[in-house]
mmCIF file of C-alpha atoms and ligand atoms in Angstrom:
data_model
loop_
_atom_site.group_PDB
_atom_site.id
_atom_site.type_symbol
_atom_site.label_atom_id
_atom_site.label_comp_id
_atom_site.label_asym_id
_atom_site.label_seq_id
_atom_site.Cartn_x
_atom_site.Cartn_y
_atom_site.Cartn_z
ATOM 1 C CA UNK A 693 26.359 18.378 5.263
ATOM 2 C CA UNK A 694 23.139 16.617 6.484
ATOM 3 C CA UNK A 695 23.231 12.902 5.192
ATOM 4 C CA UNK A 696 19.591 12.167 4.130
ATOM 5 C CA UNK A 697 17.536 9.062 5.129
ATOM 6 C CA UNK A 698 14.245 8.407 3.601
ATOM 7 C CA UNK A 699 11.945 6.391 6.179
ATOM 8 C CA UNK A 700 8.515 7.641 5.153
ATOM 9 C CA UNK A 701 5.624 5.351 4.061
ATOM 10 C CA UNK A 702 6.172 6.584 0.567
ATOM 11 C CA UNK A 703 7.934 7.535 -1.333
ATOM 12 C CA UNK A 704 10.642 4.997 -0.072
ATOM 13 C CA UNK A 705 14.346 4.514 -1.013
ATOM 14 C CA UNK A 706 15.358 3.265 -4.371
ATOM 15 C CA UNK A 707 18.295 0.524 -4.426
ATOM 16 C CA UNK A 708 21.257 1.598 -6.670
ATOM 17 C CA UNK A 709 20.697 -1.676 -8.945
ATOM 18 C CA UNK A 710 17.099 -0.357 -9.601
ATOM 19 C CA UNK A 711 18.241 3.400 -10.209
ATOM 20 C CA UNK A 712 21.077 2.194 -12.557
ATOM 21 C CA UNK A 713 18.662 0.083 -14.669
ATOM 22 C CA UNK A 714 16.602 3.202 -15.079
ATOM 23 C CA UNK A 715 19.676 5.130 -16.437
ATOM 24 C CA UNK A 716 19.598 3.166 -19.767
ATOM 25 C CA UNK A 717 18.309 5.076 -22.942
ATOM 26 C CA UNK A 718 14.706 5.392 -23.662
ATOM 27 C CA UNK A 719 13.183 2.576 -25.770
ATOM 28 C CA UNK A 720 10.120 3.012 -27.834
ATOM 29 C CA UNK A 721 7.081 1.464 -26.312
ATOM 30 C CA UNK A 722 5.460 0.106 -29.685
ATOM 31 C CA UNK A 723 8.945 -1.312 -30.743
ATOM 32 C CA UNK A 724 9.851 -4.796 -30.403
ATOM 33 C CA UNK A 725 12.436 -3.614 -27.896
ATOM 34 C CA UNK A 726 9.746 -3.226 -25.539
ATOM 35 C CA UNK A 727 7.828 -6.454 -25.825
ATOM 36 C CA UNK A 728 10.183 -8.493 -23.470
ATOM 37 C CA UNK A 729 10.296 -5.953 -20.936
ATOM 38 C CA UNK A 730 6.716 -5.594 -20.336
ATOM 39 C CA UNK A 731 6.217 -9.336 -20.795
ATOM 40 C CA UNK A 732 8.440 -9.775 -17.940
ATOM 41 C CA UNK A 733 6.797 -7.018 -15.852
ATOM 42 C CA UNK A 734 3.546 -8.640 -16.391
ATOM 43 C CA UNK A 735 4.681 -12.029 -15.239
ATOM 44 C CA UNK A 736 6.618 -10.379 -12.230
ATOM 45 C CA UNK A 737 3.714 -8.546 -10.946
ATOM 46 C CA UNK A 738 1.307 -11.803 -11.154
ATOM 47 C CA UNK A 739 4.185 -13.388 -8.882
ATOM 48 C CA UNK A 740 4.131 -10.453 -6.368
ATOM 49 C CA UNK A 741 0.189 -10.420 -6.437
ATOM 50 C CA UNK A 742 0.174 -14.315 -6.232
ATOM 51 C CA UNK A 743 -2.423 -14.260 -8.995
ATOM 52 C CA UNK A 744 -3.217 -15.498 -12.378
ATOM 53 C CA UNK A 745 -5.325 -12.583 -12.971
ATOM 54 C CA UNK A 746 -4.512 -9.587 -15.170
ATOM 55 C CA UNK A 747 -2.498 -6.994 -13.292
ATOM 56 C CA UNK A 748 -2.557 -3.660 -15.288
ATOM 57 C CA UNK A 749 0.240 -1.382 -15.346
ATOM 58 C CA UNK A 750 -1.146 2.048 -15.289
ATOM 59 C CA UNK A 751 1.033 5.447 -15.720
ATOM 60 C CA UNK A 752 -0.328 7.483 -12.535
ATOM 61 C CA UNK A 753 0.157 7.458 -8.949
ATOM 62 C CA UNK A 754 -1.838 4.855 -6.641
ATOM 63 C CA UNK A 755 -4.920 6.960 -6.449
ATOM 64 C CA UNK A 756 -5.303 6.691 -10.065
ATOM 65 C CA UNK A 757 -5.465 2.962 -9.784
ATOM 66 C CA UNK A 758 -8.087 3.730 -7.180
ATOM 67 C CA UNK A 759 -10.118 5.764 -9.290
ATOM 68 C CA UNK A 760 -9.927 3.160 -12.038
ATOM 69 C CA UNK A 761 -11.039 0.664 -9.573
ATOM 70 C CA UNK A 762 -14.235 2.540 -9.276
ATOM 71 C CA UNK A 763 -15.162 3.832 -12.331
ATOM 72 C CA UNK A 764 -14.770 0.579 -14.338
ATOM 73 C CA UNK A 765 -16.776 -1.677 -12.484
ATOM 74 C CA UNK A 766 -19.915 0.390 -11.204
ATOM 75 C CA UNK A 767 -22.724 2.341 -12.115
ATOM 76 C CA UNK A 768 -23.737 5.618 -10.538
ATOM 77 C CA UNK A 769 -26.559 5.051 -8.039
ATOM 78 C CA UNK A 770 -25.001 1.605 -6.949
ATOM 79 C CA UNK A 771 -24.661 0.980 -3.468
ATOM 80 C CA UNK A 772 -20.906 0.217 -1.884
ATOM 81 C CA UNK A 773 -19.704 -0.128 1.467
ATOM 82 C CA UNK A 774 -16.256 1.505 2.437
ATOM 83 C CA UNK A 775 -14.334 0.548 5.555
ATOM 84 C CA UNK A 776 -13.091 3.899 6.649
ATOM 85 C CA UNK A 777 -10.351 3.823 9.660
ATOM 86 C CA UNK A 778 -8.184 6.485 8.397
ATOM 87 C CA UNK A 779 -7.269 9.096 5.760
ATOM 88 C CA UNK A 780 -7.237 6.406 2.899
ATOM 89 C CA UNK A 781 -10.382 5.015 3.581
ATOM 90 C CA UNK A 782 -11.884 8.319 3.521
ATOM 91 C CA UNK A 783 -10.361 8.607 0.082
ATOM 92 C CA UNK A 784 -12.319 5.564 -1.237
ATOM 93 C CA UNK A 785 -15.476 7.292 0.045
ATOM 94 C CA UNK A 786 -14.592 10.533 -1.650
ATOM 95 C CA UNK A 787 -13.851 8.776 -5.008
ATOM 96 C CA UNK A 788 -17.017 6.478 -4.784
ATOM 97 C CA UNK A 789 -18.978 9.568 -4.166
ATOM 98 C CA UNK A 790 -17.389 11.619 -6.939
ATOM 99 C CA UNK A 791 -18.586 8.871 -9.367
ATOM 100 C CA UNK A 792 -22.086 9.120 -7.887
ATOM 101 C CA UNK A 793 -22.106 5.784 -5.860
ATOM 102 C CA UNK A 794 -24.288 5.473 -2.790
ATOM 103 C CA UNK A 795 -21.477 5.049 -0.229
ATOM 104 C CA UNK A 796 -22.450 3.330 3.151
ATOM 105 C CA UNK A 797 -19.425 3.524 5.365
ATOM 106 C CA UNK A 798 -18.358 1.499 8.238
ATOM 107 C CA UNK A 799 -16.358 3.891 10.406
ATOM 108 C CA UNK A 800 -13.470 2.178 12.316
ATOM 109 C CA UNK A 801 -11.937 4.066 15.174
ATOM 110 C CA UNK A 802 -8.639 5.176 14.197
ATOM 111 C CA UNK A 803 -5.992 2.888 15.581
ATOM 112 C CA UNK A 804 -8.305 -0.232 15.195
ATOM 113 C CA UNK A 805 -8.858 -2.659 12.484
ATOM 114 C CA UNK A 806 -12.261 -3.764 11.077
ATOM 115 C CA UNK A 807 -14.030 -6.918 12.292
ATOM 116 C CA UNK A 808 -15.032 -8.965 9.114
ATOM 117 C CA UNK A 809 -18.406 -9.858 11.065
ATOM 118 C CA UNK A 810 -19.446 -6.244 10.862
ATOM 119 C CA UNK A 811 -19.029 -6.216 7.137
ATOM 120 C CA UNK A 812 -20.843 -9.601 7.221
ATOM 121 C CA UNK A 813 -23.637 -7.991 8.941
ATOM 122 C CA UNK A 814 -23.861 -4.864 6.549
ATOM 123 C CA UNK A 815 -23.995 -7.583 3.554
ATOM 124 C CA UNK A 816 -26.813 -9.649 5.175
ATOM 125 C CA UNK A 817 -28.777 -6.556 5.965
ATOM 126 C CA UNK A 818 -28.343 -5.114 2.334
ATOM 127 C CA UNK A 819 -27.407 -7.724 -0.295
ATOM 128 C CA UNK A 820 -27.679 -5.160 -2.840
ATOM 129 C CA UNK A 821 -23.916 -3.742 -1.816
ATOM 130 C CA UNK A 822 -22.003 -4.091 -5.080
ATOM 131 C CA UNK A 823 -18.648 -3.456 -3.707
ATOM 132 C CA UNK A 824 -16.675 -3.417 -0.401
ATOM 133 C CA UNK A 825 -13.498 -1.088 -0.257
ATOM 134 C CA UNK A 826 -10.837 -1.334 2.413
ATOM 135 C CA UNK A 827 -6.999 -0.716 2.884
ATOM 136 C CA UNK A 828 -4.593 -3.616 3.569
ATOM 137 C CA UNK A 829 -2.652 -1.072 5.427
ATOM 138 C CA UNK A 830 -4.296 2.251 6.557
ATOM 139 C CA UNK A 831 -1.119 4.211 6.308
ATOM 140 C CA UNK A 832 -2.425 6.999 8.269
ATOM 141 C CA UNK A 833 -3.068 4.966 11.443
ATOM 142 C CA UNK A 834 -0.527 2.116 10.895
ATOM 143 C CA UNK A 835 -3.113 -0.616 10.989
ATOM 144 C CA UNK A 836 -3.224 -3.779 8.737
ATOM 145 C CA UNK A 837 -6.987 -4.608 8.161
ATOM 146 C CA UNK A 838 -7.894 -8.347 8.079
ATOM 147 C CA UNK A 839 -7.995 -8.807 4.434
ATOM 148 C CA UNK A 840 -8.103 -12.601 4.477
ATOM 149 C CA UNK A 841 -11.066 -12.519 7.017
ATOM 150 C CA UNK A 842 -12.957 -9.744 4.888
ATOM 151 C CA UNK A 843 -12.281 -11.907 1.559
ATOM 152 C CA UNK A 844 -13.684 -15.021 3.256
ATOM 153 C CA UNK A 845 -16.860 -13.152 4.144
ATOM 154 C CA UNK A 846 -17.384 -11.081 0.851
ATOM 155 C CA UNK A 847 -16.761 -14.297 -1.483
ATOM 156 C CA UNK A 848 -19.984 -15.539 -0.358
ATOM 157 C CA UNK A 849 -21.812 -12.787 -1.913
ATOM 158 C CA UNK A 850 -21.925 -13.493 -5.848
ATOM 159 C CA UNK A 851 -22.931 -9.674 -6.797
ATOM 160 C CA UNK A 852 -20.405 -8.141 -4.563
ATOM 161 C CA UNK A 853 -16.805 -7.230 -5.608
ATOM 162 C CA UNK A 854 -13.951 -7.248 -2.819
ATOM 163 C CA UNK A 855 -11.623 -3.948 -3.609
ATOM 164 C CA UNK A 856 -8.285 -3.768 -1.609
ATOM 165 C CA UNK A 857 -5.928 -0.629 -1.634
ATOM 166 C CA UNK A 858 -2.754 -2.469 -1.137
ATOM 167 C CA UNK A 859 -0.697 0.504 -2.009
ATOM 168 C CA UNK A 860 1.510 0.497 1.123
ATOM 169 C CA UNK A 861 0.874 -2.964 1.897
ATOM 170 C CA UNK A 862 1.965 -4.665 -1.309
ATOM 171 C CA UNK A 863 5.378 -6.428 -0.488
ATOM 172 C CA UNK A 864 5.298 -5.815 3.256
ATOM 173 C CA UNK A 865 2.249 -8.229 3.807
ATOM 174 C CA UNK A 866 1.274 -11.635 2.218
ATOM 175 C CA UNK A 867 -1.790 -10.732 0.256
ATOM 176 C CA UNK A 868 -3.055 -13.999 -1.556
ATOM 177 C CA UNK A 869 -5.242 -12.450 -4.410
ATOM 178 C CA UNK A 870 -6.231 -15.767 -5.956
ATOM 179 C CA UNK A 871 -6.387 -18.018 -2.726
ATOM 180 C CA UNK A 872 -8.544 -15.576 -0.718
ATOM 181 C CA UNK A 873 -10.375 -14.120 -3.700
ATOM 182 C CA UNK A 874 -9.469 -10.657 -3.979
ATOM 183 C CA UNK A 875 -11.355 -9.065 -6.961
ATOM 184 C CA UNK A 876 -9.507 -5.962 -7.261
ATOM 185 C CA UNK A 877 -6.194 -4.946 -5.663
ATOM 186 C CA UNK A 878 -4.345 -1.557 -6.217
ATOM 187 C CA UNK A 879 -0.734 -1.204 -5.683
ATOM 188 C CA UNK A 880 1.750 1.736 -6.307
ATOM 189 C CA UNK A 881 5.520 2.025 -7.180
ATOM 190 C CA UNK A 882 6.744 4.255 -4.712
ATOM 191 C CA UNK A 883 6.076 2.121 -1.356
ATOM 192 C CA UNK A 884 7.270 -1.627 -1.154
ATOM 193 C CA UNK A 885 8.011 -2.145 -4.721
ATOM 194 C CA UNK A 886 11.235 0.275 -4.163
ATOM 195 C CA UNK A 887 10.477 2.514 -7.361
ATOM 196 C CA UNK A 888 10.031 6.109 -7.894
ATOM 197 C CA UNK A 889 6.490 7.240 -7.815
ATOM 198 C CA UNK A 890 4.446 6.958 -11.038
ATOM 199 C CA UNK A 891 3.070 3.415 -11.550
ATOM 200 C CA UNK A 892 -0.085 2.063 -10.375
ATOM 201 C CA UNK A 893 -1.044 -1.718 -10.752
ATOM 202 C CA UNK A 894 -4.201 -3.226 -10.528
ATOM 203 C CA UNK A 895 -5.239 -6.714 -10.443
ATOM 204 C CA UNK A 896 -8.732 -7.628 -11.773
ATOM 205 C CA UNK A 897 -10.610 -10.928 -11.222
ATOM 206 C CA UNK A 898 -12.855 -12.625 -13.695
ATOM 207 C CA UNK A 899 -15.724 -11.977 -11.518
ATOM 208 C CA UNK A 900 -15.011 -8.172 -11.845
ATOM 209 C CA UNK A 901 -14.281 -8.166 -15.503
ATOM 210 C CA UNK A 902 -17.706 -9.677 -15.648
ATOM 211 C CA UNK A 903 -19.124 -6.717 -13.755
ATOM 212 C CA UNK A 904 -17.029 -4.492 -15.967
ATOM 213 C CA UNK A 905 -19.285 -5.433 -18.766
ATOM 214 C CA UNK A 906 -22.333 -3.799 -17.496
ATOM 215 C CA UNK A 907 -20.471 -0.738 -15.943
ATOM 216 C CA UNK A 908 -21.338 2.427 -17.966
ATOM 217 C CA UNK A 909 -19.593 5.147 -16.047
ATOM 218 C CA UNK A 910 -17.578 7.829 -17.952
ATOM 219 C CA UNK A 911 -14.090 7.009 -18.277
ATOM 220 C CA UNK A 912 -11.094 7.728 -20.835
ATOM 221 C CA UNK A 913 -7.770 7.549 -19.668
ATOM 222 C CA UNK A 914 -8.422 4.753 -17.031
ATOM 223 C CA UNK A 915 -10.124 2.439 -19.283
ATOM 224 C CA UNK A 916 -9.197 -1.157 -17.695
ATOM 225 C CA UNK A 917 -10.864 -3.022 -20.760
ATOM 226 C CA UNK A 918 -8.656 -1.382 -23.175
ATOM 227 C CA UNK A 919 -5.513 -1.817 -20.942
ATOM 228 C CA UNK A 920 -6.476 -5.569 -20.617
ATOM 229 C CA UNK A 921 -6.719 -5.726 -24.396
ATOM 230 C CA UNK A 922 -3.425 -3.904 -24.941
ATOM 231 C CA UNK A 923 -1.636 -5.767 -22.151
ATOM 232 C CA UNK A 924 -2.521 -9.125 -23.841
ATOM 233 C CA UNK A 925 -0.427 -7.674 -26.750
ATOM 234 C CA UNK A 926 2.300 -6.623 -24.301
ATOM 235 C CA UNK A 927 1.727 -2.923 -24.750
ATOM 236 C CA UNK A 928 -0.396 -0.157 -22.698
ATOM 237 C CA UNK A 929 -3.254 1.751 -23.995
ATOM 238 C CA UNK A 930 -1.053 4.927 -24.066
ATOM 239 C CA UNK A 931 2.549 5.854 -24.044
ATOM 240 C CA UNK A 932 4.185 3.311 -21.518
ATOM 241 C CA UNK A 933 6.219 4.564 -18.649
ATOM 242 C CA UNK A 934 9.051 2.557 -20.097
ATOM 243 C CA UNK A 935 11.745 3.650 -17.618
ATOM 244 C CA UNK A 936 9.550 2.712 -14.518
ATOM 245 C CA UNK A 937 8.894 -0.561 -16.092
ATOM 246 C CA UNK A 938 12.444 -1.485 -16.954
ATOM 247 C CA UNK A 939 13.017 -0.505 -13.072
ATOM 248 C CA UNK A 940 10.179 -2.750 -12.085
ATOM 249 C CA UNK A 941 11.813 -5.348 -13.648
ATOM 250 C CA UNK A 942 14.711 -4.895 -11.625
ATOM 251 C CA UNK A 943 12.729 -4.707 -8.515
ATOM 252 C CA UNK A 944 10.861 -7.921 -9.195
ATOM 253 C CA UNK A 945 14.443 -9.585 -9.665
ATOM 254 C CA UNK A 946 15.723 -8.332 -6.276
ATOM 255 C CA UNK A 947 12.571 -9.510 -4.741
ATOM 256 C CA UNK A 948 12.525 -12.783 -6.288
ATOM 257 C CA UNK A 949 16.318 -13.425 -5.273
ATOM 258 C CA UNK A 950 15.132 -13.083 -1.695
ATOM 259 C CA UNK A 951 11.877 -15.000 -2.083
ATOM 260 C CA UNK A 952 8.464 -13.999 -1.216
ATOM 261 C CA UNK A 953 8.268 -15.537 1.991
ATOM 262 C CA UNK A 954 11.709 -14.065 3.072
ATOM 263 C CA UNK A 955 10.401 -10.658 1.968
ATOM 264 C CA UNK A 956 7.309 -10.923 4.184
ATOM 265 C CA UNK A 957 9.392 -12.236 7.055
ATOM 266 C CA UNK A 958 11.774 -9.496 6.739
ATOM 267 C CA UNK A 959 9.108 -6.939 7.061
ATOM 268 C CA UNK A 960 7.446 -8.530 9.922
ATOM 269 C CA UNK A 961 10.806 -8.646 11.726
ATOM 270 C CA UNK A 962 11.573 -5.107 11.147
ATOM 271 C CA UNK A 963 8.138 -3.925 12.294
ATOM 272 C CA UNK A 964 8.159 -6.017 15.346
ATOM 273 C CA UNK A 965 11.574 -4.461 16.331
ATOM 274 C CA UNK A 966 10.398 -1.145 15.665
ATOM 275 C CA UNK A 967 7.390 -1.366 17.963
ATOM 276 C CA UNK A 968 9.218 -3.155 20.746
ATOM 277 C CA UNK A 969 12.337 -0.461 20.471
ATOM 278 C CA UNK A 970 9.427 2.247 20.733
ATOM 279 C CA UNK A 971 7.957 0.669 23.803
ATOM 280 C CA UNK A 972 11.292 0.229 25.408
ATOM 281 C CA UNK A 973 11.710 4.281 24.913
ATOM 282 C CA UNK A 974 8.486 4.504 26.888
ATOM 283 C CA UNK A 975 6.482 5.600 23.838
ATOM 284 C CA UNK A 976 3.145 3.950 22.745
ATOM 285 C CA UNK A 977 2.020 2.495 19.430
ATOM 286 C CA UNK A 978 -1.072 4.213 17.887
ATOM 287 C CA UNK A 979 -2.244 1.220 16.463
ATOM 288 C CA UNK A 980 -4.297 -0.729 19.066
ATOM 289 C CA UNK A 981 -5.047 -3.690 16.949
ATOM 290 C CA UNK A 982 -3.013 -5.467 13.941
ATOM 291 C CA UNK A 983 -0.299 -3.071 13.527
ATOM 292 C CA UNK A 984 1.153 -2.914 9.839
ATOM 293 C CA UNK A 985 4.400 -4.403 8.684
ATOM 294 C CA UNK A 986 4.813 -1.385 6.361
ATOM 295 C CA UNK A 987 4.745 1.637 8.813
ATOM 296 C CA UNK A 988 4.802 2.136 12.538
ATOM 297 C CA UNK A 989 2.702 4.933 14.029
ATOM 298 C CA UNK A 990 4.276 6.155 17.272
ATOM 299 C CA UNK A 991 2.338 8.334 19.931
ATOM 300 C CA UNK A 992 4.224 11.243 20.993
ATOM 301 C CA UNK A 993 4.740 11.686 24.673
ATOM 302 C CA UNK A 994 2.488 13.662 26.687
ATOM 303 C CA UNK A 995 3.389 17.511 26.045
ATOM 304 C CA UNK A 996 5.276 17.213 23.181
ATOM 305 C CA UNK A 997 3.862 17.807 19.543
ATOM 306 C CA UNK A 998 4.281 14.754 17.158
ATOM 307 C CA UNK A 999 4.929 17.301 14.281
ATOM 308 C CA UNK A 1000 7.905 18.762 16.126
ATOM 309 C CA UNK A 1001 9.368 15.220 16.567
ATOM 310 C CA UNK A 1002 8.863 14.723 12.889
ATOM 311 C CA UNK A 1003 10.420 18.290 12.192
ATOM 312 C CA UNK A 1004 13.313 17.526 14.445
ATOM 313 C CA UNK A 1005 13.972 14.110 12.945
ATOM 314 C CA UNK A 1006 14.311 15.854 9.534
ATOM 315 C CA UNK A 1007 16.031 19.077 10.124
ATOM 316 C CA UNK A 1008 18.289 18.046 12.687
ATOM 317 C CA UNK A 1009 19.275 14.420 11.712
ATOM 318 C CA UNK A 1010 18.301 14.130 7.996
ATOM 319 C CA UNK A 1011 15.638 11.459 8.694
ATOM 320 C CA UNK A 1012 12.362 12.089 6.889
ATOM 321 C CA UNK A 1013 9.529 9.886 8.182
ATOM 322 C CA UNK A 1014 6.036 11.331 8.421
ATOM 323 C CA UNK A 1015 3.873 13.285 10.929
ATOM 324 C CA UNK A 1016 0.411 12.499 11.874
ATOM 325 C CA UNK A 1017 -2.761 13.362 9.458
ATOM 326 C CA UNK A 1018 -5.960 15.041 10.177
ATOM 327 C CA UNK A 1019 -7.228 14.129 13.612
ATOM 328 C CA UNK A 1020 -3.759 12.202 14.338
ATOM 329 C CA UNK A 1021 -1.851 15.244 13.449
ATOM 330 C CA UNK A 1022 0.380 16.410 16.499
ATOM 331 C CA UNK A 1023 -0.449 13.053 18.478
ATOM 332 C CA UNK A 1024 1.860 10.816 16.447
ATOM 333 C CA UNK A 1025 4.589 10.617 14.091
ATOM 334 C CA UNK A 1026 5.401 7.604 11.869
ATOM 335 C CA UNK A 1027 8.358 5.663 10.552
ATOM 336 C CA UNK A 1028 8.253 3.101 7.440
ATOM 337 C CA UNK A 1029 10.111 0.125 7.316
ATOM 338 C CA UNK A 1030 8.930 -0.603 3.702
ATOM 339 C CA UNK A 1031 10.494 -1.760 0.739
ATOM 340 C CA UNK A 1032 14.356 -1.363 0.740
ATOM 341 C CA UNK A 1033 14.612 -1.488 4.300
ATOM 342 C CA UNK A 1034 16.817 -3.347 6.691
ATOM 343 C CA UNK A 1035 18.484 -3.705 9.976
ATOM 344 C CA UNK A 1036 20.202 -0.353 9.985
ATOM 345 C CA UNK A 1037 17.434 1.826 9.024
ATOM 346 C CA UNK A 1038 15.461 0.455 12.032
ATOM 347 C CA UNK A 1039 18.697 1.281 14.286
ATOM 348 C CA UNK A 1040 19.086 4.558 12.815
ATOM 349 C CA UNK A 1041 15.305 5.677 13.045
ATOM 350 C CA UNK A 1042 15.259 4.428 16.637
ATOM 351 C CA UNK A 1043 18.668 6.292 17.721
ATOM 352 C CA UNK A 1044 17.279 9.392 16.134
ATOM 353 C CA UNK A 1045 14.111 9.268 18.002
ATOM 354 C CA UNK A 1046 16.044 8.838 21.175
ATOM 355 C CA UNK A 1047 18.105 11.792 20.271
ATOM 356 C CA UNK A 1048 15.334 14.066 19.421
ATOM 357 C CA UNK A 1049 13.340 13.410 22.444
ATOM 358 C CA UNK A 1050 16.219 14.101 24.728
ATOM 359 C CA UNK A 1051 16.759 17.244 22.852
ATOM 360 C CA UNK A 1052 13.384 18.143 23.543
ATOM 361 C CA UNK A 1053 13.680 17.654 27.196
ATOM 362 C CA UNK A 1054 11.936 14.414 27.276
ATOM 363 C CA UNK A 1055 13.475 12.022 29.925
ATOM 364 C CA UNK A 1056 14.980 9.059 27.789
ATOM 365 C CA UNK A 1057 17.922 6.952 28.670
ATOM 366 C CA UNK A 1058 20.076 7.060 25.436
ATOM 367 C CA UNK A 1059 20.479 3.634 23.931
ATOM 368 C CA UNK A 1060 17.413 2.045 25.411
ATOM 369 C CA UNK A 1061 15.426 1.642 22.201
ATOM 370 C CA UNK A 1062 18.417 0.980 20.030
ATOM 371 C CA UNK A 1063 19.461 -1.907 22.424
ATOM 372 C CA UNK A 1064 16.150 -3.582 22.058
ATOM 373 C CA UNK A 1065 16.136 -3.158 18.308
ATOM 374 C CA UNK A 1066 19.586 -4.613 18.027
ATOM 375 C CA UNK A 1067 18.495 -7.511 20.266
ATOM 376 C CA UNK A 1068 15.526 -8.435 18.261
ATOM 377 C CA UNK A 1069 17.320 -7.871 15.076
ATOM 378 C CA UNK A 1070 20.162 -10.327 15.746
ATOM 379 C CA UNK A 1071 17.717 -12.967 15.824
HETATM 380 C C1 PLP B 1184 0.184 6.270 -0.439
HETATM 381 C C2 PLP B 1184 -1.092 5.657 -0.405
HETATM 382 C C3 PLP B 1184 -2.064 6.037 -1.169
HETATM 383 C C4 PLP B 1184 -1.744 6.850 -2.512
HETATM 384 O O1 PLP B 1184 -1.119 6.966 -3.321
HETATM 385 P P1 PLP B 1184 -0.531 8.004 -4.002
HETATM 386 O O2 PLP B 1184 0.338 7.217 -5.004
HETATM 387 O O3 PLP B 1184 -0.014 9.364 -3.639
HETATM 388 O O4 PLP B 1184 -1.644 8.461 -5.250
HETATM 389 C C5 PLP B 1184 -3.334 5.316 -1.251
HETATM 390 N N1 PLP B 1184 -3.637 4.642 -0.469
HETATM 391 C C6 PLP B 1184 -2.559 4.099 0.417
HETATM 392 C C7 PLP B 1184 -2.976 3.282 1.668
HETATM 393 C C8 PLP B 1184 -1.358 4.712 0.558
HETATM 394 O O5 PLP B 1184 -0.655 4.463 1.438
#
């Protein structure tokens, strides 16, 4: 038998309480049974998003929310700015281009974070930019971009929306939608929210709803205006993912019991312990600036393929992390500490890394990283 551990940056493990809550018989999404369920989910998401804005609930993966964030607010030919520092930044560009937007990119070296001044300079030079797109956590590089700093800059531009992909950052990072002025923020169920894949969440500010009125792009399934109207009646435009929304309420209950601030503190602590333990083993952290609290990207030692470490973790020890993507493939492997994650997920992950490295002939003293993690996690 090989016991399995899911330490990937999505999907992430789902607590038993949530799994059990989703084992109930299916209820009808247009019946009175569902009204309190979606009403509670709606309020729970506003709590999690720290917003009074609508938070739409879509039956899709996170990328569906990203698509909707593009084609509900812009017109083809309009200029937008994408901060591209990894695979998911690149995805914003591809979606925007698919809908005929004129994309200007700020390329950020992988492993580094955007300087808000760079965005300020771009907006000053071209005030016709209608939207700025970023990842709160660029999952492919393990970098957390400075969302607060960016919001401060973009807020000054009346005709520019600020769109944040927080799919992997939600729950792990303090993202103050209203206080900072994030116009559109996309989340997904299978990362910090501790649910199976299948839901996307999108918050929309009044500024963005205004822009929605003049946006004429083709859309049908992801029609945010219709979703907003339906949500006001505790419905969704099409059949609601009733099971996942029931699970969402259970997830929010668990997070509320812990308290938002403690949730963020837990993630920060787990991420810090992971990085320090990795360094104690003698490995480098791929994120050279602003490492994320959601996922740690770890450099493979010289001469060892990162994919081989990923593969060994999975096949020998049952631990599913993630490898590197694109140009980081082979150079890194990644471990998440996201959602339903605590002390012994870190200890387990670090212990396994040591065992894999030793097995591959890399000089490592077993227990070095584990001891470091233990020490930090006892605090
Ligand atoms: C996982 C992830 C996505 C994609 O989400 P899907 O649910 O696979 O569509 C997008 N952006 C970021 C930053 C992610 O981590």
